[in-house]
CSV table of C-alpha atoms and ligand atoms in Angstrom, one decimal:
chain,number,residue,atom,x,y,z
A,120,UNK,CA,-15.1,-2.5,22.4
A,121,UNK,CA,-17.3,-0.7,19.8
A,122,UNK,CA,-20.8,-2.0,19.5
A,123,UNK,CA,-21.9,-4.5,16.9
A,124,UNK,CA,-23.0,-3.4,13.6
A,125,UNK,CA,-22.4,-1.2,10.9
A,126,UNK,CA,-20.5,2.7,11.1
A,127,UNK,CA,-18.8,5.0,8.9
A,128,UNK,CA,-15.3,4.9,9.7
A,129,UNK,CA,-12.8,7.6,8.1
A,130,UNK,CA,-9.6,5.9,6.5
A,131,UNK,CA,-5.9,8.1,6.2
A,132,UNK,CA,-2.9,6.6,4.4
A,133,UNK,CA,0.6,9.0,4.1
A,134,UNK,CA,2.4,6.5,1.2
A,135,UNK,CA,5.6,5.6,0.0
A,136,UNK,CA,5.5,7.7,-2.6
A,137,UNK,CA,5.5,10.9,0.1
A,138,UNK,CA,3.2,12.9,-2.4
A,139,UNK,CA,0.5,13.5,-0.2
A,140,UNK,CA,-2.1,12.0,1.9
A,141,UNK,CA,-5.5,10.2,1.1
A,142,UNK,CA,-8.2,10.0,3.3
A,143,UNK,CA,-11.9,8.1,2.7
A,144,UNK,CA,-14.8,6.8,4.6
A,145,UNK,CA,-16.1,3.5,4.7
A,146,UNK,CA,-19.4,2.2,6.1
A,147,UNK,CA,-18.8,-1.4,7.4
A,148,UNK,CA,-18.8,-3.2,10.2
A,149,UNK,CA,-15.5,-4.9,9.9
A,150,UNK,CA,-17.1,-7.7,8.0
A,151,UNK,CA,-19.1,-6.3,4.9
A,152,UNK,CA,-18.4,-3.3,3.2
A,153,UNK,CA,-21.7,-1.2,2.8
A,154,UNK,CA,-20.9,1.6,1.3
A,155,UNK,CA,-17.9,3.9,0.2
A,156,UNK,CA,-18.4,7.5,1.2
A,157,UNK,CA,-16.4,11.3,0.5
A,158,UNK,CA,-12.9,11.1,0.2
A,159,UNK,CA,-9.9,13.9,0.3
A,160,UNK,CA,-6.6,14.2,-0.7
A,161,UNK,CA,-3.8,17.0,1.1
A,162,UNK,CA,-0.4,17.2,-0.9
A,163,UNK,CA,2.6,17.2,0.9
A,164,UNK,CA,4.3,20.9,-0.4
A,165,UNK,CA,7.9,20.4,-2.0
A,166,UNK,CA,9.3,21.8,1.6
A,167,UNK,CA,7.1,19.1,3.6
A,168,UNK,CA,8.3,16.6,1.1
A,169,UNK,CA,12.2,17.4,1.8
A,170,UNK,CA,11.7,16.9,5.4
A,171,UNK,CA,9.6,13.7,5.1
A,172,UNK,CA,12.2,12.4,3.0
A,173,UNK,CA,15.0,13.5,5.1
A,174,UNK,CA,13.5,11.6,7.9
A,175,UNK,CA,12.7,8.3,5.9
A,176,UNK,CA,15.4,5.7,7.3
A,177,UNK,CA,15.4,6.6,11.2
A,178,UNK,CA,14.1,4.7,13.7
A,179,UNK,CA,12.5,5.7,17.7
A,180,UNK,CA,14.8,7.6,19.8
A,181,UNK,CA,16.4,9.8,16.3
A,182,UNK,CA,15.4,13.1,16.1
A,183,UNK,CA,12.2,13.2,13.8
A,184,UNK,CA,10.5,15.7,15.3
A,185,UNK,CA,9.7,18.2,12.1
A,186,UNK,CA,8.7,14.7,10.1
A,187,UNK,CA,6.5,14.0,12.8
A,188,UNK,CA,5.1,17.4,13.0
A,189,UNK,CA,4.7,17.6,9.1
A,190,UNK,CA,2.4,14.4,9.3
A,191,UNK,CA,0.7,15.3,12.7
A,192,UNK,CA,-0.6,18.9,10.7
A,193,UNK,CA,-1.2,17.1,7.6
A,194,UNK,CA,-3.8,14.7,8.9
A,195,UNK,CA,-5.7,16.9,11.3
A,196,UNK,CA,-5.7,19.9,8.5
A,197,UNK,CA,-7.4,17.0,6.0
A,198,UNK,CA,-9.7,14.8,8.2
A,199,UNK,CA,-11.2,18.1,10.2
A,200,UNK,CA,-12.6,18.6,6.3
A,201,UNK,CA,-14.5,15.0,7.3
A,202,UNK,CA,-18.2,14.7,9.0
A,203,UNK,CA,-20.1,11.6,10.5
A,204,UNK,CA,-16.9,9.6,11.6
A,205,UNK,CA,-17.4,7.3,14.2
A,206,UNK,CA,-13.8,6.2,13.9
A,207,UNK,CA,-10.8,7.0,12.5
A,208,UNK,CA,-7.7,4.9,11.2
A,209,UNK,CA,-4.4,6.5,11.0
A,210,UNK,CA,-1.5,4.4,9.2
A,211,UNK,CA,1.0,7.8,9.6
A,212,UNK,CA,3.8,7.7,7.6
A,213,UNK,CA,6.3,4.7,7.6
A,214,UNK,CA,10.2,5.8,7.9
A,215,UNK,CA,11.5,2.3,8.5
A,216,UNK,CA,10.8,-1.1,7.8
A,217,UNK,CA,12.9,-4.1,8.2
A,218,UNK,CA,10.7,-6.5,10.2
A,219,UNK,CA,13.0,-9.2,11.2
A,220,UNK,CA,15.2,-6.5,12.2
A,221,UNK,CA,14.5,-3.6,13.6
A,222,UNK,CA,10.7,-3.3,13.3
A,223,UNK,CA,8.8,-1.4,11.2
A,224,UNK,CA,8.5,2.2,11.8
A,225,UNK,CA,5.3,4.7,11.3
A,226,UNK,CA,5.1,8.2,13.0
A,227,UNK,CA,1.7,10.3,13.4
A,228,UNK,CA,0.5,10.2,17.0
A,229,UNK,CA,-2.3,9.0,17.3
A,230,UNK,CA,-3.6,10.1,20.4
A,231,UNK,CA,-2.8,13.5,19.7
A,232,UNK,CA,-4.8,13.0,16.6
A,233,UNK,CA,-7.9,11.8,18.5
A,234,UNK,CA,-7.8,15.0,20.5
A,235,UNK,CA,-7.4,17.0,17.7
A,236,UNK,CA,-10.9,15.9,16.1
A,237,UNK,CA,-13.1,14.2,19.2
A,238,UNK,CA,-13.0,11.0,17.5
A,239,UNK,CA,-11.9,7.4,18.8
A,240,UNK,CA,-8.4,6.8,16.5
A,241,UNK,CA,-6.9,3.1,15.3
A,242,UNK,CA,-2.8,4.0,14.8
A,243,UNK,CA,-0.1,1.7,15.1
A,244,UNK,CA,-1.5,-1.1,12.9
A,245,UNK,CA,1.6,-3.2,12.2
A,246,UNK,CA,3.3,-3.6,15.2
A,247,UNK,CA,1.5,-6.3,17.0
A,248,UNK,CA,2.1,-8.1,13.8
A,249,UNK,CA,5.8,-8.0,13.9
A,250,UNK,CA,6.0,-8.7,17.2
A,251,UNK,CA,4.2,-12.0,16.6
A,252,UNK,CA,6.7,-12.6,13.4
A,253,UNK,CA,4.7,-11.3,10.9
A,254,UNK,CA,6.3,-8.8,8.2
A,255,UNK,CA,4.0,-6.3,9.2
A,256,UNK,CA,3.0,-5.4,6.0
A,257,UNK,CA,1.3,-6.0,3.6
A,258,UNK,CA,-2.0,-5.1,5.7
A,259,UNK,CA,-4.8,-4.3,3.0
A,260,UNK,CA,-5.2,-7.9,2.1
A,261,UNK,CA,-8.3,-8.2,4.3
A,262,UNK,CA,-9.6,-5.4,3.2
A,263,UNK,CA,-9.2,-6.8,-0.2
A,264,UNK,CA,-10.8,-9.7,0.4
A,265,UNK,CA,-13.9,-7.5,1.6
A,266,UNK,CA,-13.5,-5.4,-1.9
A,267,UNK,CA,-13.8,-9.0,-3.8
A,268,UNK,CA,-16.9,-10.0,-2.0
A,269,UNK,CA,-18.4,-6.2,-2.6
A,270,UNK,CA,-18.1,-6.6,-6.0
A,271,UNK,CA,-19.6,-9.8,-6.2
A,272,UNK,CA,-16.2,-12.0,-6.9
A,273,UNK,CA,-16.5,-15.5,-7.5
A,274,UNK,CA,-13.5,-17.2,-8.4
A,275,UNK,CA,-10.2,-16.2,-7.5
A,276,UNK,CA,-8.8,-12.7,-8.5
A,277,UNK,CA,-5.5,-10.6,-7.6
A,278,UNK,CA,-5.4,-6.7,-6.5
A,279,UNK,CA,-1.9,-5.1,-7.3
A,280,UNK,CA,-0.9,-1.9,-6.0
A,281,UNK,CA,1.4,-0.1,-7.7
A,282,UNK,CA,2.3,2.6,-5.1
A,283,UNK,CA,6.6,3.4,-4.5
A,284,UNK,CA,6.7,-0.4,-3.9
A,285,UNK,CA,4.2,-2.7,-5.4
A,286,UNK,CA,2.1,-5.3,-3.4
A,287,UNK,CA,0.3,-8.2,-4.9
A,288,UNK,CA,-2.8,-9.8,-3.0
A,289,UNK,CA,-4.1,-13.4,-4.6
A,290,UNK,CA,-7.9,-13.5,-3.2
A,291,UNK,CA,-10.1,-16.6,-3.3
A,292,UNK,CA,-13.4,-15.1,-2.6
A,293,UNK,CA,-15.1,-18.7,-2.2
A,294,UNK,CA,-13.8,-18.5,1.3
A,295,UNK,CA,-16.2,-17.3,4.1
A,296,UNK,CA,-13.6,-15.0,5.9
A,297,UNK,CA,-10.5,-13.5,5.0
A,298,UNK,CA,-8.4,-15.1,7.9
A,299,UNK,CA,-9.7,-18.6,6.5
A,300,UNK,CA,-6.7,-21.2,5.5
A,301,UNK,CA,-6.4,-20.6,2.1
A,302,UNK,CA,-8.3,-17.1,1.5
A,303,UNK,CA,-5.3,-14.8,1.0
A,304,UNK,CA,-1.8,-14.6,-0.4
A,305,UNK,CA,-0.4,-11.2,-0.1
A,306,UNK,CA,3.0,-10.2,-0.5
A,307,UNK,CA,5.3,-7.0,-1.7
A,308,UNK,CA,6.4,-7.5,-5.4
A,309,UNK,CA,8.8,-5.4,-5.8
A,310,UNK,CA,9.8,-1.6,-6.3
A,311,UNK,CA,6.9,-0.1,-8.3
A,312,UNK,CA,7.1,3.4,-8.7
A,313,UNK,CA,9.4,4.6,-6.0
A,314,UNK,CA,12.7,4.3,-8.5
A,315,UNK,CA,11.2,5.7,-11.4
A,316,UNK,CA,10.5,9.0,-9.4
A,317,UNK,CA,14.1,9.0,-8.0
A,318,UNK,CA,15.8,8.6,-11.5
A,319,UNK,CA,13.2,11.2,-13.2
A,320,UNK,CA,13.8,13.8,-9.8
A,321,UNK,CA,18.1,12.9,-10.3
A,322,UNK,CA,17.9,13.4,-14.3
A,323,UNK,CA,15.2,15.5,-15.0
A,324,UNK,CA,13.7,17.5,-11.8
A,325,UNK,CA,10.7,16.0,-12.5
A,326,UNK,CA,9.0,14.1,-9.7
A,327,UNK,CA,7.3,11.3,-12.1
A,328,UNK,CA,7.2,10.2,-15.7
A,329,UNK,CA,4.4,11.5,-16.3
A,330,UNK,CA,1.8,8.7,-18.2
A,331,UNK,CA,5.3,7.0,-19.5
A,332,UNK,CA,6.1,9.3,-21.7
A,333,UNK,CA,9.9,9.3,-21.3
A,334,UNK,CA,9.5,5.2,-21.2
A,335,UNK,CA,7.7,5.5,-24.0
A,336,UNK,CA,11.0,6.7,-26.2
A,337,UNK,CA,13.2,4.7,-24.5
A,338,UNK,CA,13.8,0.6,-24.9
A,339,UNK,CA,14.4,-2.1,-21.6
A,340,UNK,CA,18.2,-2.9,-21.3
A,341,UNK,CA,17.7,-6.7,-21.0
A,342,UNK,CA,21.8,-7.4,-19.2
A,343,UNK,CA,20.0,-4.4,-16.4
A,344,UNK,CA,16.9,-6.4,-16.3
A,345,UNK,CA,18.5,-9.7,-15.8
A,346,UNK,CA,20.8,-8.4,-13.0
A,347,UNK,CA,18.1,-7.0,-11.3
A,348,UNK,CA,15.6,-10.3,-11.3
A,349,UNK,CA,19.1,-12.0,-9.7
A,350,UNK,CA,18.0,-10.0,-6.1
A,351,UNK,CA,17.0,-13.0,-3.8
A,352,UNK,CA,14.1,-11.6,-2.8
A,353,UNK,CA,12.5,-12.5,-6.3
A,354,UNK,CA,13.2,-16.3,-5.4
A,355,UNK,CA,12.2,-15.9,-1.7
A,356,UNK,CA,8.6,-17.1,-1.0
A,357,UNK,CA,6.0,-14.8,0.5
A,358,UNK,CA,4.3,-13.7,2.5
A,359,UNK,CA,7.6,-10.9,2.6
A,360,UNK,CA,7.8,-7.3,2.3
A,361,UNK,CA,9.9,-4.1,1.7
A,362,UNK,CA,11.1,-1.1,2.4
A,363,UNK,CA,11.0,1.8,0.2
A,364,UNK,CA,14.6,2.6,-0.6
A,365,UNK,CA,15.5,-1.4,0.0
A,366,UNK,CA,16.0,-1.4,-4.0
A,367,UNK,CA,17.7,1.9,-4.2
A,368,UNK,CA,20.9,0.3,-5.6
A,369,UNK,CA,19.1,-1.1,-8.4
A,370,UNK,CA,19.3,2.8,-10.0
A,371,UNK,CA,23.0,1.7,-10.4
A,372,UNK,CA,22.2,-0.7,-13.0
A,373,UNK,CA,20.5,2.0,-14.9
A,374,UNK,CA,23.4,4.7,-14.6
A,375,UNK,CA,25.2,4.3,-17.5
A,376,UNK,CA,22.2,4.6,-19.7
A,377,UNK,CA,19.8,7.3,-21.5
A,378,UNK,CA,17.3,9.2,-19.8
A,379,UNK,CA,14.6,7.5,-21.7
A,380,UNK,CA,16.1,3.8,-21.8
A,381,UNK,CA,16.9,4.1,-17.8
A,382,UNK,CA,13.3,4.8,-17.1
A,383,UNK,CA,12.2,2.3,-19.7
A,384,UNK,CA,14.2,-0.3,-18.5
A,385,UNK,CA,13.5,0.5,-14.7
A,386,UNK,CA,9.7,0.5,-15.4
A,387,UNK,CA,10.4,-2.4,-17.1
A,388,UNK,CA,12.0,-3.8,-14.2
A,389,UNK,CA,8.5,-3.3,-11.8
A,390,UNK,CA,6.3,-5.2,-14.2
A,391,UNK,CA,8.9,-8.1,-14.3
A,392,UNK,CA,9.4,-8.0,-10.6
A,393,UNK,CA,5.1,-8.2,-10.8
A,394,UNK,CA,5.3,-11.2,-13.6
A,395,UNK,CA,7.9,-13.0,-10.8
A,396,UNK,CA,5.5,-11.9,-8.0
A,397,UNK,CA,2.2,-13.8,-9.9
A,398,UNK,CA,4.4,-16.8,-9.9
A,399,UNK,CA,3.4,-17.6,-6.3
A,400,UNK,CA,-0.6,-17.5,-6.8
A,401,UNK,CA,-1.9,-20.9,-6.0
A,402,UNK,CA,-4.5,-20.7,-9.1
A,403,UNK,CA,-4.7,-18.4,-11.4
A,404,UNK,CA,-7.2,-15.4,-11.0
A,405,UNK,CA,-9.8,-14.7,-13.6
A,406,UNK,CA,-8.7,-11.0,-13.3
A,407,UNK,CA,-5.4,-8.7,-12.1
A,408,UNK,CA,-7.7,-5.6,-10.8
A,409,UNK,CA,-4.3,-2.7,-10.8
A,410,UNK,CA,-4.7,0.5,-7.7
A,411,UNK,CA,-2.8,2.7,-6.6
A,412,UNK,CA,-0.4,5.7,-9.1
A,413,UNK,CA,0.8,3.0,-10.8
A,414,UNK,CA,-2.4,2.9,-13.1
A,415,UNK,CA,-2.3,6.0,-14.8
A,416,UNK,CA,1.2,5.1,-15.8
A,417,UNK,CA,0.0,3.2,-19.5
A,418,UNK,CA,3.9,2.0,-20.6
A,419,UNK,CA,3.8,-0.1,-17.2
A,420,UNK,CA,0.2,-1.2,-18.0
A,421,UNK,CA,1.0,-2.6,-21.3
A,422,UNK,CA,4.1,-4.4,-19.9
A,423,UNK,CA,1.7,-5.9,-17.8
A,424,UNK,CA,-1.0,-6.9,-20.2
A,425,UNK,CA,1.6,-8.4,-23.1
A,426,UNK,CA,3.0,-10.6,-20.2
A,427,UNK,CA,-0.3,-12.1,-18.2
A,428,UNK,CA,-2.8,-14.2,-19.8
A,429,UNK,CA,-5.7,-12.6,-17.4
A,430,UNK,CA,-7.4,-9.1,-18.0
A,431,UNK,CA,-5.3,-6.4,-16.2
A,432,UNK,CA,-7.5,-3.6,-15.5
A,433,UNK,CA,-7.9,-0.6,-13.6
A,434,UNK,CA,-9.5,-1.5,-10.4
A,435,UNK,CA,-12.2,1.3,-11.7
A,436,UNK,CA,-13.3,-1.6,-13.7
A,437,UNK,CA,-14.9,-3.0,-11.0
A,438,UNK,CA,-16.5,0.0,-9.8
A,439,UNK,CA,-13.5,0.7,-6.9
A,440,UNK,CA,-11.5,4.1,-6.5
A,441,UNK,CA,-7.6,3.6,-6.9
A,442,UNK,CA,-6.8,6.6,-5.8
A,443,UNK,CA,-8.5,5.7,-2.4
A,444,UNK,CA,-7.7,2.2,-1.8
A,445,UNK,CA,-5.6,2.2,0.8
A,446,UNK,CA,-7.0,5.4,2.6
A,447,UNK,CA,-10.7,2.7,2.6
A,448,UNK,CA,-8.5,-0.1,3.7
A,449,UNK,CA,-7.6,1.9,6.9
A,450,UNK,CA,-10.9,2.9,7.4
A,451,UNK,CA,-11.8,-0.7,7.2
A,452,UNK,CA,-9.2,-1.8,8.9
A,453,UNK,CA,-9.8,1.0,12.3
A,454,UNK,CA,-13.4,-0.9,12.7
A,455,UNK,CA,-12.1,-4.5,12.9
A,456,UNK,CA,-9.7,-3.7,15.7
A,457,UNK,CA,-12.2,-1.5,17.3
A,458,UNK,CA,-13.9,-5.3,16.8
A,459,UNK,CA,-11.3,-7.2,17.9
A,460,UNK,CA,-11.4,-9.0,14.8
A,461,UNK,CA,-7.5,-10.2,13.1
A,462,UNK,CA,-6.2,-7.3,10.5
A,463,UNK,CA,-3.6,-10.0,9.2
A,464,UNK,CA,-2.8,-13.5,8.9
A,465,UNK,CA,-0.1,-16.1,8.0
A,466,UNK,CA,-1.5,-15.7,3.9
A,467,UNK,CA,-0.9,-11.8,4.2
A,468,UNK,CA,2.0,-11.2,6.5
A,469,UNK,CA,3.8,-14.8,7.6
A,470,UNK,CA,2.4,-14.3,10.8
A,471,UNK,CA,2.4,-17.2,13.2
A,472,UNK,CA,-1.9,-17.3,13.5
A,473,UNK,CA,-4.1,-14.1,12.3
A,474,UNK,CA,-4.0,-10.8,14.7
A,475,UNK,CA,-5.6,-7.8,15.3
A,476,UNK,CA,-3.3,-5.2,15.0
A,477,UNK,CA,-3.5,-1.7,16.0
A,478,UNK,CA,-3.9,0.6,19.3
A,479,UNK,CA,-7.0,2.3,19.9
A,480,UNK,CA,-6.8,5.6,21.7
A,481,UNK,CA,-9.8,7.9,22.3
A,482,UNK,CA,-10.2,11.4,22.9
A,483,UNK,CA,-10.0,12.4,26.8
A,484,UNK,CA,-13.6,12.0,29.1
A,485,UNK,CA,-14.9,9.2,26.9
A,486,UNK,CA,-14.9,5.2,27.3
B,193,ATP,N1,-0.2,9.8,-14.8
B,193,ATP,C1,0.8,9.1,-14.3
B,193,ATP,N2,1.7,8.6,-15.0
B,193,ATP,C2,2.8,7.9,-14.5
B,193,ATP,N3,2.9,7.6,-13.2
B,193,ATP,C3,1.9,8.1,-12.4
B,193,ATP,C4,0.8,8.9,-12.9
B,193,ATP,N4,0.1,9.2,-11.8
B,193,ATP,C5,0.7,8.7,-10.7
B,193,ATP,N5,1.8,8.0,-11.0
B,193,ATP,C6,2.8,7.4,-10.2
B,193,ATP,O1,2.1,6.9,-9.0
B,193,ATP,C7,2.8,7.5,-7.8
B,193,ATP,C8,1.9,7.7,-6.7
B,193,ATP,O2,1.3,6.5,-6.4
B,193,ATP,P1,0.5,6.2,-5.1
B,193,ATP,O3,-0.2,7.4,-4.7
B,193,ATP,O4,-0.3,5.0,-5.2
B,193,ATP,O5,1.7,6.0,-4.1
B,193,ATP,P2,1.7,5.8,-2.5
B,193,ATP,O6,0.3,5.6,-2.0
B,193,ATP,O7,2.5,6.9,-1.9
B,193,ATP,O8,2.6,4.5,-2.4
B,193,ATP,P3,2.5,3.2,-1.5
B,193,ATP,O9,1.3,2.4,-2.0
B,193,ATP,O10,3.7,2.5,-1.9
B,193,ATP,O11,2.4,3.6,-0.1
B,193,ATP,C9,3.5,8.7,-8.3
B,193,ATP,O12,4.6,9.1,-7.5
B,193,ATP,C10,3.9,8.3,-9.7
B,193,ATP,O13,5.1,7.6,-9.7
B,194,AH0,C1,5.8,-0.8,5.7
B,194,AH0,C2,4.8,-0.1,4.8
B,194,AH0,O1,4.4,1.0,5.1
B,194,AH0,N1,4.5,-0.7,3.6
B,194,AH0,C3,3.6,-0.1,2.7
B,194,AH0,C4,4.3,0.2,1.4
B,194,AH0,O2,3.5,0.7,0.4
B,194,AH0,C5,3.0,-0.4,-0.4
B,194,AH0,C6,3.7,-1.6,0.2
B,194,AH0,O3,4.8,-1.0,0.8
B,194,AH0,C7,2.8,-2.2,1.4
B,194,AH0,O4,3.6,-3.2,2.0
B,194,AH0,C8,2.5,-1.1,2.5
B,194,AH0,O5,1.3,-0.4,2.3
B,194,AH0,C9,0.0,-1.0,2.1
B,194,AH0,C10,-1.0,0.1,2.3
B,194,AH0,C11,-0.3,-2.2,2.9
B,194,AH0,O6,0.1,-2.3,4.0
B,194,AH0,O7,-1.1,-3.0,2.4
């Protein structure tokens, strides 16, 4: 197990969203956060992207081997860029996720990866926890209990991600440690972004509406938006999670309508399925601090604001990096199983008691 105290860990996250991958370091030691260091982004080309997204579905023992490879060159191409990590984290890239099924599903070998660049590697983070009953996701709860603390939190505040699906975490930073009773409610809200891009790629060739323009000149259809917020999962309580294309028939509510109205009324839909999501905190938070793509896109923002009576703000409000969020969280994350400390908890993922997650595998002739 690593030695107490602080490092620089190196963070990589592949998203739903398949547009590219993020990577950041993060100097912690698995409690605190110290300090945020360089971070690096490597886009997936439109030829990567078709194979990643032709693989997205399948599960161990189908062929996946040019997905796999895609991720594989993808990581060691952007964290070789990286100096001073002491450890890396490596979420890959999930293809499948239905936890009280089949598992959940992330390739990128991590081993391989650890040879590539000399470096210990954290992979397989969600396993464990779906093994023990949890959903496996969401996992950067903890870490966003550690972001509340770094910027000095005091009463309780929520971090949504709007990434391909959205994920709400409800933090109350009065609590010593994030796998205290009452610390953390996370959960998936909902399709975010992931629709959106799949009606603008099907209608327009475009792979996202760009700052909301074309929901900008559109109007919600309310009989879409009601149909939609009928899906049980609005109704079931968290902790629960999704899978990327687990909403894909909701586009079929959307079909008979215009360009502009369809991807009004489907971003409409991911701020309702958020307003739905808030429903579940267990006090209100002083402040809704938004990451991930989801950010830049100012329609969804406004749906946002004109619905909750808190601030909704950019998490750059508070000083963080949303375009790096996640990438930190797995840096984070790599040093508290390299700790032994828990990644999740029943709050975050419905697991039975809080568990370290992840496999640690280090690079050949060292302990
Ligand atoms: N300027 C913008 N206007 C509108 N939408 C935007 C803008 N910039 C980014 N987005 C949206 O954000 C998406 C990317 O978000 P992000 O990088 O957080 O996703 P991800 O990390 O892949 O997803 P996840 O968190 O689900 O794994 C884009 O595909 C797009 O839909
Ligand atoms: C199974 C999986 O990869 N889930 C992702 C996805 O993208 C957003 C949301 O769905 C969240 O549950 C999770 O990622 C973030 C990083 C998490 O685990 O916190």
């Amino acid at each position: 197990m690593l030695k107490a105290g602080r490092i620089w860990a190196l963070g990589a996250m592949s998203g739903t969203s398949l547009d590219g991958v993020d990577a950041a370091m993060v100097e912690t030691d698995g409690e605190e956060i110290f300090a945020f260091g360089a971070s690096d982004y490597r886009g997936y080309s439109e030829g990567e992207q078709a194979v990643l997204a032709g693989a997205l579905g399948k599960w161990p023992g189908e062929d996946v081997a040019e997905a796999e490879a895609v991720v594989q060159m993808a990581h060691a191409e952007l964290l070789s860029r990286f100096e001073g990590a002491q450890l890396v984290g490596f979420h890959g890239q999930t293809l499948a996720h239905e936890p009280r099924e089949r598992g959940t599903y992330q390739i990128g070998d991590g081993a391989a990866l650890s040879e590539a660049l000399g470096v210990p590697v954290v992979w397989d983070f969600r396993s464990a926890d779906v093994e023990l009953g949890g959903e496996g996701a969401p996992l950067a709860p903890f870490f966003h209990f550690a972001c509340a603390k770094w910027i000095g939190a005091e009463r309780p505040l929520c971090f949504l991600n709007l990434g391909g699906v959205g994920n709400l975490t409800w933090v109350d930073p009065r609590k010593d440690r994030p796998e205290a009773e009452g610390a953390l409610l996370a959960f998936d809200t909902g399709p975010a972004n992931a629709p959106i891009n799949d009606v603008m790629m099907r209608r327009r060739g475009l792979p996202y509406d760009k700052d909301g323009a074309l929901a900008r000149r559109g109007h919600v259809e309310d009989g879409a938006l009601e149909l939609f917020l009928d899906d049980a999962y609005f109704s079931r309580m968290p902790p629960k999670s999704l899978d990327r294309n687990e909403f894909s028939d909701m586009i079929g509510l959307v079909n008979e309508l215009s360009d502009a109205d369809a991807v009004a009324t489907l971003t409409g839909m991911s701020a309702a399925a958020v307003l739905r999501g808030m429903e579940h905190c267990p006090e209100p938070p002083e402040r809704l601090l938004v990451t991930g793509g989801g950010r830049h896109n100012p329609v969804l923002m406004e749906m946002l604001r004109v619905a909750l009576d808190c601030p909704v703000e950019p998490v750059e409000a508070a000083g963080l990096d949303g375009d790096m969020l996640e990438a930190q969280a797995f840096a984070y994350l790599a040093v508290r199983v390299a700790r032994g400390r828990p990644t999740s908890g029943p709050g975050t993922t419905g697991v039975r008691a809080a568990v370290c997650g992840g496999t640690i595998s280090r690079p050949e002739g060292t302990d």
